[in-house]
Coordinates of C-alpha atoms in Angstrom, one line a residue:
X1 CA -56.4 3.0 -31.3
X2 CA -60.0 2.4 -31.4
X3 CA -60.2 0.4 -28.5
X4 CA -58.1 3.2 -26.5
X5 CA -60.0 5.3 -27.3
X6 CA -63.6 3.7 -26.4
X7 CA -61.5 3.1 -23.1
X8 CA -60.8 6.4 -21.9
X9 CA -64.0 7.6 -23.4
X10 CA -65.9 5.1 -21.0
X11 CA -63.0 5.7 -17.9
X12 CA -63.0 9.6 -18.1
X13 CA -63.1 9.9 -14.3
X14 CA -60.1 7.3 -14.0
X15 CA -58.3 9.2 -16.6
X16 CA -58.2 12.0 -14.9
X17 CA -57.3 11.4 -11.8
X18 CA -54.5 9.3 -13.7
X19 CA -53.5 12.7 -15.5
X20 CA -53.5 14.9 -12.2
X21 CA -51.8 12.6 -10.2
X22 CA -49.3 12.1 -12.7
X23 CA -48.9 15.8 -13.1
X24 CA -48.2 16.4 -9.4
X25 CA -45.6 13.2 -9.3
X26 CA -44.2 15.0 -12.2
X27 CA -44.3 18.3 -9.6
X28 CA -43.1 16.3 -7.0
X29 CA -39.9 14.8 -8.8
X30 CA -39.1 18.3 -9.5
X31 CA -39.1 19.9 -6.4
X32 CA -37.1 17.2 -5.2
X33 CA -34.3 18.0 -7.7
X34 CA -34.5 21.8 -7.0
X35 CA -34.4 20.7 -3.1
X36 CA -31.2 18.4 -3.9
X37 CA -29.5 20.7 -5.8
X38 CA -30.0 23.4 -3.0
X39 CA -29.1 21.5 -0.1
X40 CA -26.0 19.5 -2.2
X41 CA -24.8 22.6 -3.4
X42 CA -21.1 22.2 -1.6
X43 CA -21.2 18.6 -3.0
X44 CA -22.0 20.1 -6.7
X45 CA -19.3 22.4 -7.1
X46 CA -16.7 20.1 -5.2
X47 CA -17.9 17.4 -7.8
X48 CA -17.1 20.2 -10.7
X49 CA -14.0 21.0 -9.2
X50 CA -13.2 17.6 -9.1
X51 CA -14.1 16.8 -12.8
X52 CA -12.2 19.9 -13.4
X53 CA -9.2 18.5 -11.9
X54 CA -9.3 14.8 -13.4
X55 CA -9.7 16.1 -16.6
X56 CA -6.9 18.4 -16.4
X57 CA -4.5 15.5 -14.7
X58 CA -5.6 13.3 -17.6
X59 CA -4.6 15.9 -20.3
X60 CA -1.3 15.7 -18.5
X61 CA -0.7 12.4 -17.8
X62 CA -1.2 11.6 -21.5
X63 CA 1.2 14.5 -22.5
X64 CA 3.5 12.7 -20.1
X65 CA 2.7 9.2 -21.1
X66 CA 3.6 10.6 -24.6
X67 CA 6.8 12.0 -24.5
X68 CA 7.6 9.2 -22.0
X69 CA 7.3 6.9 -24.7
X70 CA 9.6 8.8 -27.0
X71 CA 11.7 8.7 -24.7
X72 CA 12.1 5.0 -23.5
X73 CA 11.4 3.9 -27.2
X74 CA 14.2 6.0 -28.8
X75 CA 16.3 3.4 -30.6
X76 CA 12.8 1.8 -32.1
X77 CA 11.6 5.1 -33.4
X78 CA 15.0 6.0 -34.9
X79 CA 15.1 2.8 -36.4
X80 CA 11.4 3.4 -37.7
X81 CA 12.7 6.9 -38.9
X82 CA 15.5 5.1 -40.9
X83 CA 13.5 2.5 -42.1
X84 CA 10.7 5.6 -43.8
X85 CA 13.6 7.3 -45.0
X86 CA 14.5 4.0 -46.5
X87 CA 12.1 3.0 -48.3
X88 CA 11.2 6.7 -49.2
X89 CA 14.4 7.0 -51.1
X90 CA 14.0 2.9 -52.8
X91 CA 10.5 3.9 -53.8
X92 CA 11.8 7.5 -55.4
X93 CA 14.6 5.3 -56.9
X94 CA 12.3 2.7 -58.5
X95 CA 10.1 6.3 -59.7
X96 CA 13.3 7.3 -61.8
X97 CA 14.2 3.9 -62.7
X98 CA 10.7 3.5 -64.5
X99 CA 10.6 7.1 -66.0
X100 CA 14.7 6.3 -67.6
X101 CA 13.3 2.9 -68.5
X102 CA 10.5 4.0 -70.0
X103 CA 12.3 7.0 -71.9
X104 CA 14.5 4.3 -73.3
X105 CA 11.6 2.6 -74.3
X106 CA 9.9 4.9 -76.3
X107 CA 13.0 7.8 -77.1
X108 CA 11.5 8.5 -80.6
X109 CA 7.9 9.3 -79.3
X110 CA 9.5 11.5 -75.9
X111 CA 11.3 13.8 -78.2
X112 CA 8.6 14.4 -80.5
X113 CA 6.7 15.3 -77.6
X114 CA 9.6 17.4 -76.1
X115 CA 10.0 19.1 -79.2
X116 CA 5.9 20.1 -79.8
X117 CA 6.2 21.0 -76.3
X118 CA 8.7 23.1 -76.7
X119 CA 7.2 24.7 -80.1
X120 CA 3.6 25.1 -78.6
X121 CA 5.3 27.3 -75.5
X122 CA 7.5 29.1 -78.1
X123 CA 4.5 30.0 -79.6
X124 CA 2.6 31.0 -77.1
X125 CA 4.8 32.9 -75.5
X126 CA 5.0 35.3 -79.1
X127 CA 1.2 35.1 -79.5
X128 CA 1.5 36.9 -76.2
X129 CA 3.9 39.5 -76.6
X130 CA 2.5 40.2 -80.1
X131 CA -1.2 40.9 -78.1
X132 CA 0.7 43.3 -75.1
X133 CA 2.1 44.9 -77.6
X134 CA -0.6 45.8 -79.8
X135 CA -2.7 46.8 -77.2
X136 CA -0.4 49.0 -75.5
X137 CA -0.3 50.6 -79.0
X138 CA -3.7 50.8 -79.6
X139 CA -4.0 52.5 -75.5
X140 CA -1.3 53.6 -74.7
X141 CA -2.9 56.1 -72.2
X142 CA -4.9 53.3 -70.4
X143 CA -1.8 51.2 -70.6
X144 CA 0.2 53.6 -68.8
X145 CA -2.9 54.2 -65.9
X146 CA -3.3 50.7 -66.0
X147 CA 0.5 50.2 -65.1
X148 CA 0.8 53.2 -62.5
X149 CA -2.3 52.1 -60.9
X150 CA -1.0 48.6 -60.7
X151 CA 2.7 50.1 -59.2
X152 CA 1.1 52.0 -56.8
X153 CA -1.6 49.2 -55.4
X154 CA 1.5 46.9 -55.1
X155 CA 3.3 49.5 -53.1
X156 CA 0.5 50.3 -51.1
X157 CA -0.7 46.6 -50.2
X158 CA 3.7 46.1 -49.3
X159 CA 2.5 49.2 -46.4
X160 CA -0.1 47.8 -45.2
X161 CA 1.2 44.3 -45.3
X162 CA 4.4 45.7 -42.9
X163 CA 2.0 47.9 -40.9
X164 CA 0.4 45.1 -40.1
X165 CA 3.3 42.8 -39.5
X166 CA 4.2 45.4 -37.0
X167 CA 0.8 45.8 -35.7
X168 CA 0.5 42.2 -35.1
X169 CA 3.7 42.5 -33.7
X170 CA 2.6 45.0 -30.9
X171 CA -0.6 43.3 -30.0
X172 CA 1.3 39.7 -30.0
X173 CA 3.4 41.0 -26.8
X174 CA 0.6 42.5 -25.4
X175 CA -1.2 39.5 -26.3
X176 CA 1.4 36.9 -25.2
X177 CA 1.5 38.8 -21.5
X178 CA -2.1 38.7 -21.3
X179 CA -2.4 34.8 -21.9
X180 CA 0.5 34.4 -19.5
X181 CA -1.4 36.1 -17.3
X182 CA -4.3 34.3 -17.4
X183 CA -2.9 31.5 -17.5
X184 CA -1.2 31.7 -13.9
X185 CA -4.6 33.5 -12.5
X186 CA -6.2 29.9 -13.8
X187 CA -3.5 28.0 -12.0
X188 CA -3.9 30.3 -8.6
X189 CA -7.8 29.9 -9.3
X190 CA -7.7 26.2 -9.4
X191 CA -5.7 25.7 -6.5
X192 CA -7.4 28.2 -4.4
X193 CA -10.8 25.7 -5.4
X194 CA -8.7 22.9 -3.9
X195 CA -8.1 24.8 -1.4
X196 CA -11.4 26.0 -0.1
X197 CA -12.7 22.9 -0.6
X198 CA -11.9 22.0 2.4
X199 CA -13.1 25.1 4.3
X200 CA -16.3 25.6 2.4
X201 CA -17.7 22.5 4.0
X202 CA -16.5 22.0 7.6
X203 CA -19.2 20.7 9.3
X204 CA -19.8 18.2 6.3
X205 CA -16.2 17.3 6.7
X206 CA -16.7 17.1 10.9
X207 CA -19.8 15.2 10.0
X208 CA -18.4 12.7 8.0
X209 CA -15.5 11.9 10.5
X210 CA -18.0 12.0 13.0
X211 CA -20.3 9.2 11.2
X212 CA -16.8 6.9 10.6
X213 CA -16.2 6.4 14.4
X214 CA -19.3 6.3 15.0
X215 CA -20.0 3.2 12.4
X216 CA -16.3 1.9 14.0
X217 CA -17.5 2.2 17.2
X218 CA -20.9 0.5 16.3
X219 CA -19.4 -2.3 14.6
X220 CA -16.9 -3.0 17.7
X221 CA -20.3 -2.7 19.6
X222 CA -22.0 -5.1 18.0
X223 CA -19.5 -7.5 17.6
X224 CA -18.7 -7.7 21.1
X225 CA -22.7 -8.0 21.7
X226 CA -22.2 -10.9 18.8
X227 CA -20.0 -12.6 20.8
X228 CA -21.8 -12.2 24.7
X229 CA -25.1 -13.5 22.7
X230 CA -22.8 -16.9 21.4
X231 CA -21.3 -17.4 24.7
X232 CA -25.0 -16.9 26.1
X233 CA -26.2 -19.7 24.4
X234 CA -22.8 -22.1 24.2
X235 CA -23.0 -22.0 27.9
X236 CA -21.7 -25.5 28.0
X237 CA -19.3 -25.4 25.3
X238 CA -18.0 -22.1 26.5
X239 CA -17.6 -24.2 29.8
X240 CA -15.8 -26.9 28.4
X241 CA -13.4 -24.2 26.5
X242 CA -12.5 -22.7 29.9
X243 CA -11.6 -26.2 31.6
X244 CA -10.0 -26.9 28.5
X245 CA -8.2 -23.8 28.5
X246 CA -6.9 -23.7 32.5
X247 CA -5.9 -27.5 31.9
X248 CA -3.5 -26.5 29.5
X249 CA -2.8 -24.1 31.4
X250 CA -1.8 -26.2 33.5
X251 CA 0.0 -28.4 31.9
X252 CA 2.3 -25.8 30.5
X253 CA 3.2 -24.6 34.0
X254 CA 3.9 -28.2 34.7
X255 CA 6.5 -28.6 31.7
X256 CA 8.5 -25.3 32.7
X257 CA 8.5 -26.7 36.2
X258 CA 9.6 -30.3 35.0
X259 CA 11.9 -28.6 32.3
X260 CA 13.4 -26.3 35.1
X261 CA 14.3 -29.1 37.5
X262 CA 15.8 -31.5 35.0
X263 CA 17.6 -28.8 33.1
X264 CA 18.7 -26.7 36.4
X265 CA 22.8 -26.8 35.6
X266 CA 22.2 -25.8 32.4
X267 CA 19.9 -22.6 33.1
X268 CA 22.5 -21.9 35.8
X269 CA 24.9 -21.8 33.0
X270 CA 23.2 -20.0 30.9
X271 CA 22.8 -17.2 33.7
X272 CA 25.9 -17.0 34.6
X273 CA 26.8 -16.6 30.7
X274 CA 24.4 -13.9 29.9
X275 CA 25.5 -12.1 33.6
X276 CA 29.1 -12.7 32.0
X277 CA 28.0 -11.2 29.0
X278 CA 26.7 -8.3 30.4
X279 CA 29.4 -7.7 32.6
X280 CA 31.5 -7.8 29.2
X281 CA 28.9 -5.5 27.6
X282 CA 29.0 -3.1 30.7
X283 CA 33.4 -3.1 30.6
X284 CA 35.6 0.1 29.8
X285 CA 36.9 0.9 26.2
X286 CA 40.2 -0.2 27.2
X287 CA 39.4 -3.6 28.5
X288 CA 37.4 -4.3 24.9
X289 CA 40.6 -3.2 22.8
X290 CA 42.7 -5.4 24.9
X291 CA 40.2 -8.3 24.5
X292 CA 40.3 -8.0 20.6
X293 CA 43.8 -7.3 20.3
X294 CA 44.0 -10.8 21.9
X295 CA 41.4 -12.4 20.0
X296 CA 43.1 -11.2 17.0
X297 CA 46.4 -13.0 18.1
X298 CA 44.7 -16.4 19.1
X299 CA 43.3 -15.9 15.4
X300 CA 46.2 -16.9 13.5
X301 CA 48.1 -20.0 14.7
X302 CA 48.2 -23.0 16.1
X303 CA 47.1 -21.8 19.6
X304 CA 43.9 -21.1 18.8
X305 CA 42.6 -24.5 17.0
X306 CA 43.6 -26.7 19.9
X307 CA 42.2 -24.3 22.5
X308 CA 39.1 -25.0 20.3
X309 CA 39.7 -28.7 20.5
X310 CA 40.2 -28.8 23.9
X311 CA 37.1 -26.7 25.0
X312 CA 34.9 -29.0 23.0
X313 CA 35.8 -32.0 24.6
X314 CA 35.6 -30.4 27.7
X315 CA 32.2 -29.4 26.8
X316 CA 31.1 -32.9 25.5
X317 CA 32.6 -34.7 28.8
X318 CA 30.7 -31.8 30.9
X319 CA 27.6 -32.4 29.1
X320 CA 27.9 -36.3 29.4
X321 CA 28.5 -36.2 33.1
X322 CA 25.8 -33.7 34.2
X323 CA 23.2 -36.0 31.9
X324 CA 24.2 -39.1 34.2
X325 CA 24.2 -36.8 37.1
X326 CA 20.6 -35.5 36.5
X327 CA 19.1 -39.0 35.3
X328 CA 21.1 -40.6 38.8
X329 CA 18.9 -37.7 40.5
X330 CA 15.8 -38.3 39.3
X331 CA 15.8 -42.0 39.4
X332 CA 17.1 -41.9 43.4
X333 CA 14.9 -39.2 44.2
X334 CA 11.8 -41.1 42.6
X335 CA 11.4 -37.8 41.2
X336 CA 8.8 -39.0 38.6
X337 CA 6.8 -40.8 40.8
X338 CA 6.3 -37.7 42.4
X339 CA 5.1 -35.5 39.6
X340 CA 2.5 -38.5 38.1
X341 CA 1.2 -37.6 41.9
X342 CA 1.2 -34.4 40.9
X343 CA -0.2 -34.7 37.5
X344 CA -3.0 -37.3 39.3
X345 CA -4.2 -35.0 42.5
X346 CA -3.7 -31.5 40.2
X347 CA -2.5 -29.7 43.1
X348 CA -1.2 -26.4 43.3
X349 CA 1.8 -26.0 41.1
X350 CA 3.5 -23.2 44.0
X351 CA 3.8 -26.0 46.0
X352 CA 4.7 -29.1 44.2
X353 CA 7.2 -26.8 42.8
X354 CA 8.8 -26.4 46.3
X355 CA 8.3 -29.9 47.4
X356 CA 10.4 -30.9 44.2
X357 CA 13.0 -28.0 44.6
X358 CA 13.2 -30.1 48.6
X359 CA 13.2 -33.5 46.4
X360 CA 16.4 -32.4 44.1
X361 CA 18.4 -30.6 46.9
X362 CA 17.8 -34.0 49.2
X363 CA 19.0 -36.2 45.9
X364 CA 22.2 -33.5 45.7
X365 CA 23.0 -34.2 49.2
X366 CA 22.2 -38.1 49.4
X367 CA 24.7 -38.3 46.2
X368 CA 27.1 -36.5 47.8

């Protein structure tokens, strides 16, 4: 304490310029509260309202957690309810069982006791009939006030007891309305805060949707920026990507054109099936009634499992003979030594497609 005090004694100027500047932080700090709370005023009562609100949902949701939980544990509270009835009734059993026990015990004792009991009240009781009556002899006139007064208090405080029963009564309804009342003028009140929320702050509520796109919009910005600056500097990379990219390319043109000329019967099929399906699709009501109604006699029989028979093996010997046909095709045609050319030179796909379109319609005709 000493040496503080020698301190300031020898820093006085120090001190005080510590004490003003810390007053007018102090000053400072506060105006900046009183600013805050001015310009967030909207924000304060919305963040009432909203305390308001979360309080008053809570208080319900544990109302409704409560009664929920009577209700889905029903069977373990009746149980519990049974099981305190239970052992209320064993433990006022054993109560009895003790107090006959120990009346058996000690039956000499009880009924001495029962019978000073009973001598003691006996007693009493003429000790104080003897007293009433002496002293209503000695005052008889006091008695008598004594008695009316009492009579007339009793009747008196049974008045006023009914006046105000009906009193209470009166003011109850009135009472009861009221509450009611206020109660629905809270409710209105509290949804008209929710309400006007909304319209009590607009251009905070424009300003905040405002500021979202505009951080969306920023953050699309600068990721496309991101990714100009990375292709900027992976200039060779980025080059290799884009060869790699249109070789695939490429390539995958390639296999649809290989895949088209070697499977050509069967994509023929398969449009004239779906242009058969569609035409099916596209028929009258009629024609699709007769169609089932025959399906639904080919169903049970005979009939229909060898027709199934014989359309497989029709199918398998199809399939089998247009396989030989197309490898016969593109062995003749020297169809692959055509497209490693093709593959080699990396010409354009439009016509290397042609030239092998020529290729397979010369091999049809040669086989021919």
């Amino acid at each position: 304490m000493l040496r503080r005090g020698m301190s300031s004694m020898r820093n006085i100027p120090v001190r005080k310029a510590y004490n003003s500047w810390h007053a007018q932080t102090q000053q400072l700090i506060h105006m900046r509260r009183a600013f805050k709370a001015i310009v967030h005023r909207g924000k304060r009562l919305a963040m009432n309202v909203w305390l308001e609100t979360v309080a008053h949902d809570n208080e319900s949701l544990a109302i409704r957690k409560r009664a929920l939980s009577s209700i889905k544990n029903k069977p373990l509270r009746q149980a519990f309810n049974g099981w305190h009835e239970l052992a209320s009734g064993r433990s006022e059993t054993l109560r009895k069982m003790r107090m006959v026990i120990s009346s058996m015990r000690n039956k000499g004792l009880r009924a001495a006791m029962n019978a000073w009991v009973e001598q003691a009240t006996e007693r009493s009781e003429a000790l104080r009939k003897m007293r009433k009556a002496s002293a209503s002899m000695r005052n008889s006139g006091l008695a008598a006030a004594m008695n009316s007064w009492v009579e007339q208090a009793t009747h008196q405080a049974n008045v006023q007891r009914k006046m105000k029963d009906a009193l209470s009564q009166i003011r109850g309804g009135k009472r009861r309305a009221a509450w009611a009342t206020w109660l629905e003028l809270a409710d209105e009140r509290r949804k008209l805060r929710h309400a006007a929320k909304g319209l009590t702050s607009p251009g905070l509520r424009r300003a905040m949707t405002t500021w979202i796109e505009m951080a969306i919009a920023s953050k699309t910005n600068r990721d496309m920026l991101r990714r100009c600056m990375n292709s900027m500097r992976n200039v060779p990379v980025r080059k290799a990507y884009n060869t790699l990219r249109a070789m695939w390319e490429q390539l995958c043109w390639m296999r649809k054109a290989f895949a088209s000329m070697i499977y050509a019967q069967a994509r023929r099929g398969l449009n004239a099936w779906m242009a058969r399906h569609l035409a099916l699709r596209n028929a009258t009501r009629e024609s699709r009634k007769l169609a089932i109604f025959a399906a639904r006699l080919l169903k049970g029989g005979k009939v229909k499992y060898g027709f199934d028979v014989w359309r497989q093996v029709c199918r398998r010997e199809r399939e089998d003979s247009e396989a030989k046909r197309i490898f016969r095709m593109i062995f003749r045609s020297k169809m692959l030594k055509f497209l490693y050319r093709w593959i080699r030179n990396g010409s354009n796909w439009k016509i290397d497609l042609v030239c092998s379109r020529l290729a397979q319609t010369e091999a049809d005709l040669h086989e021919d």
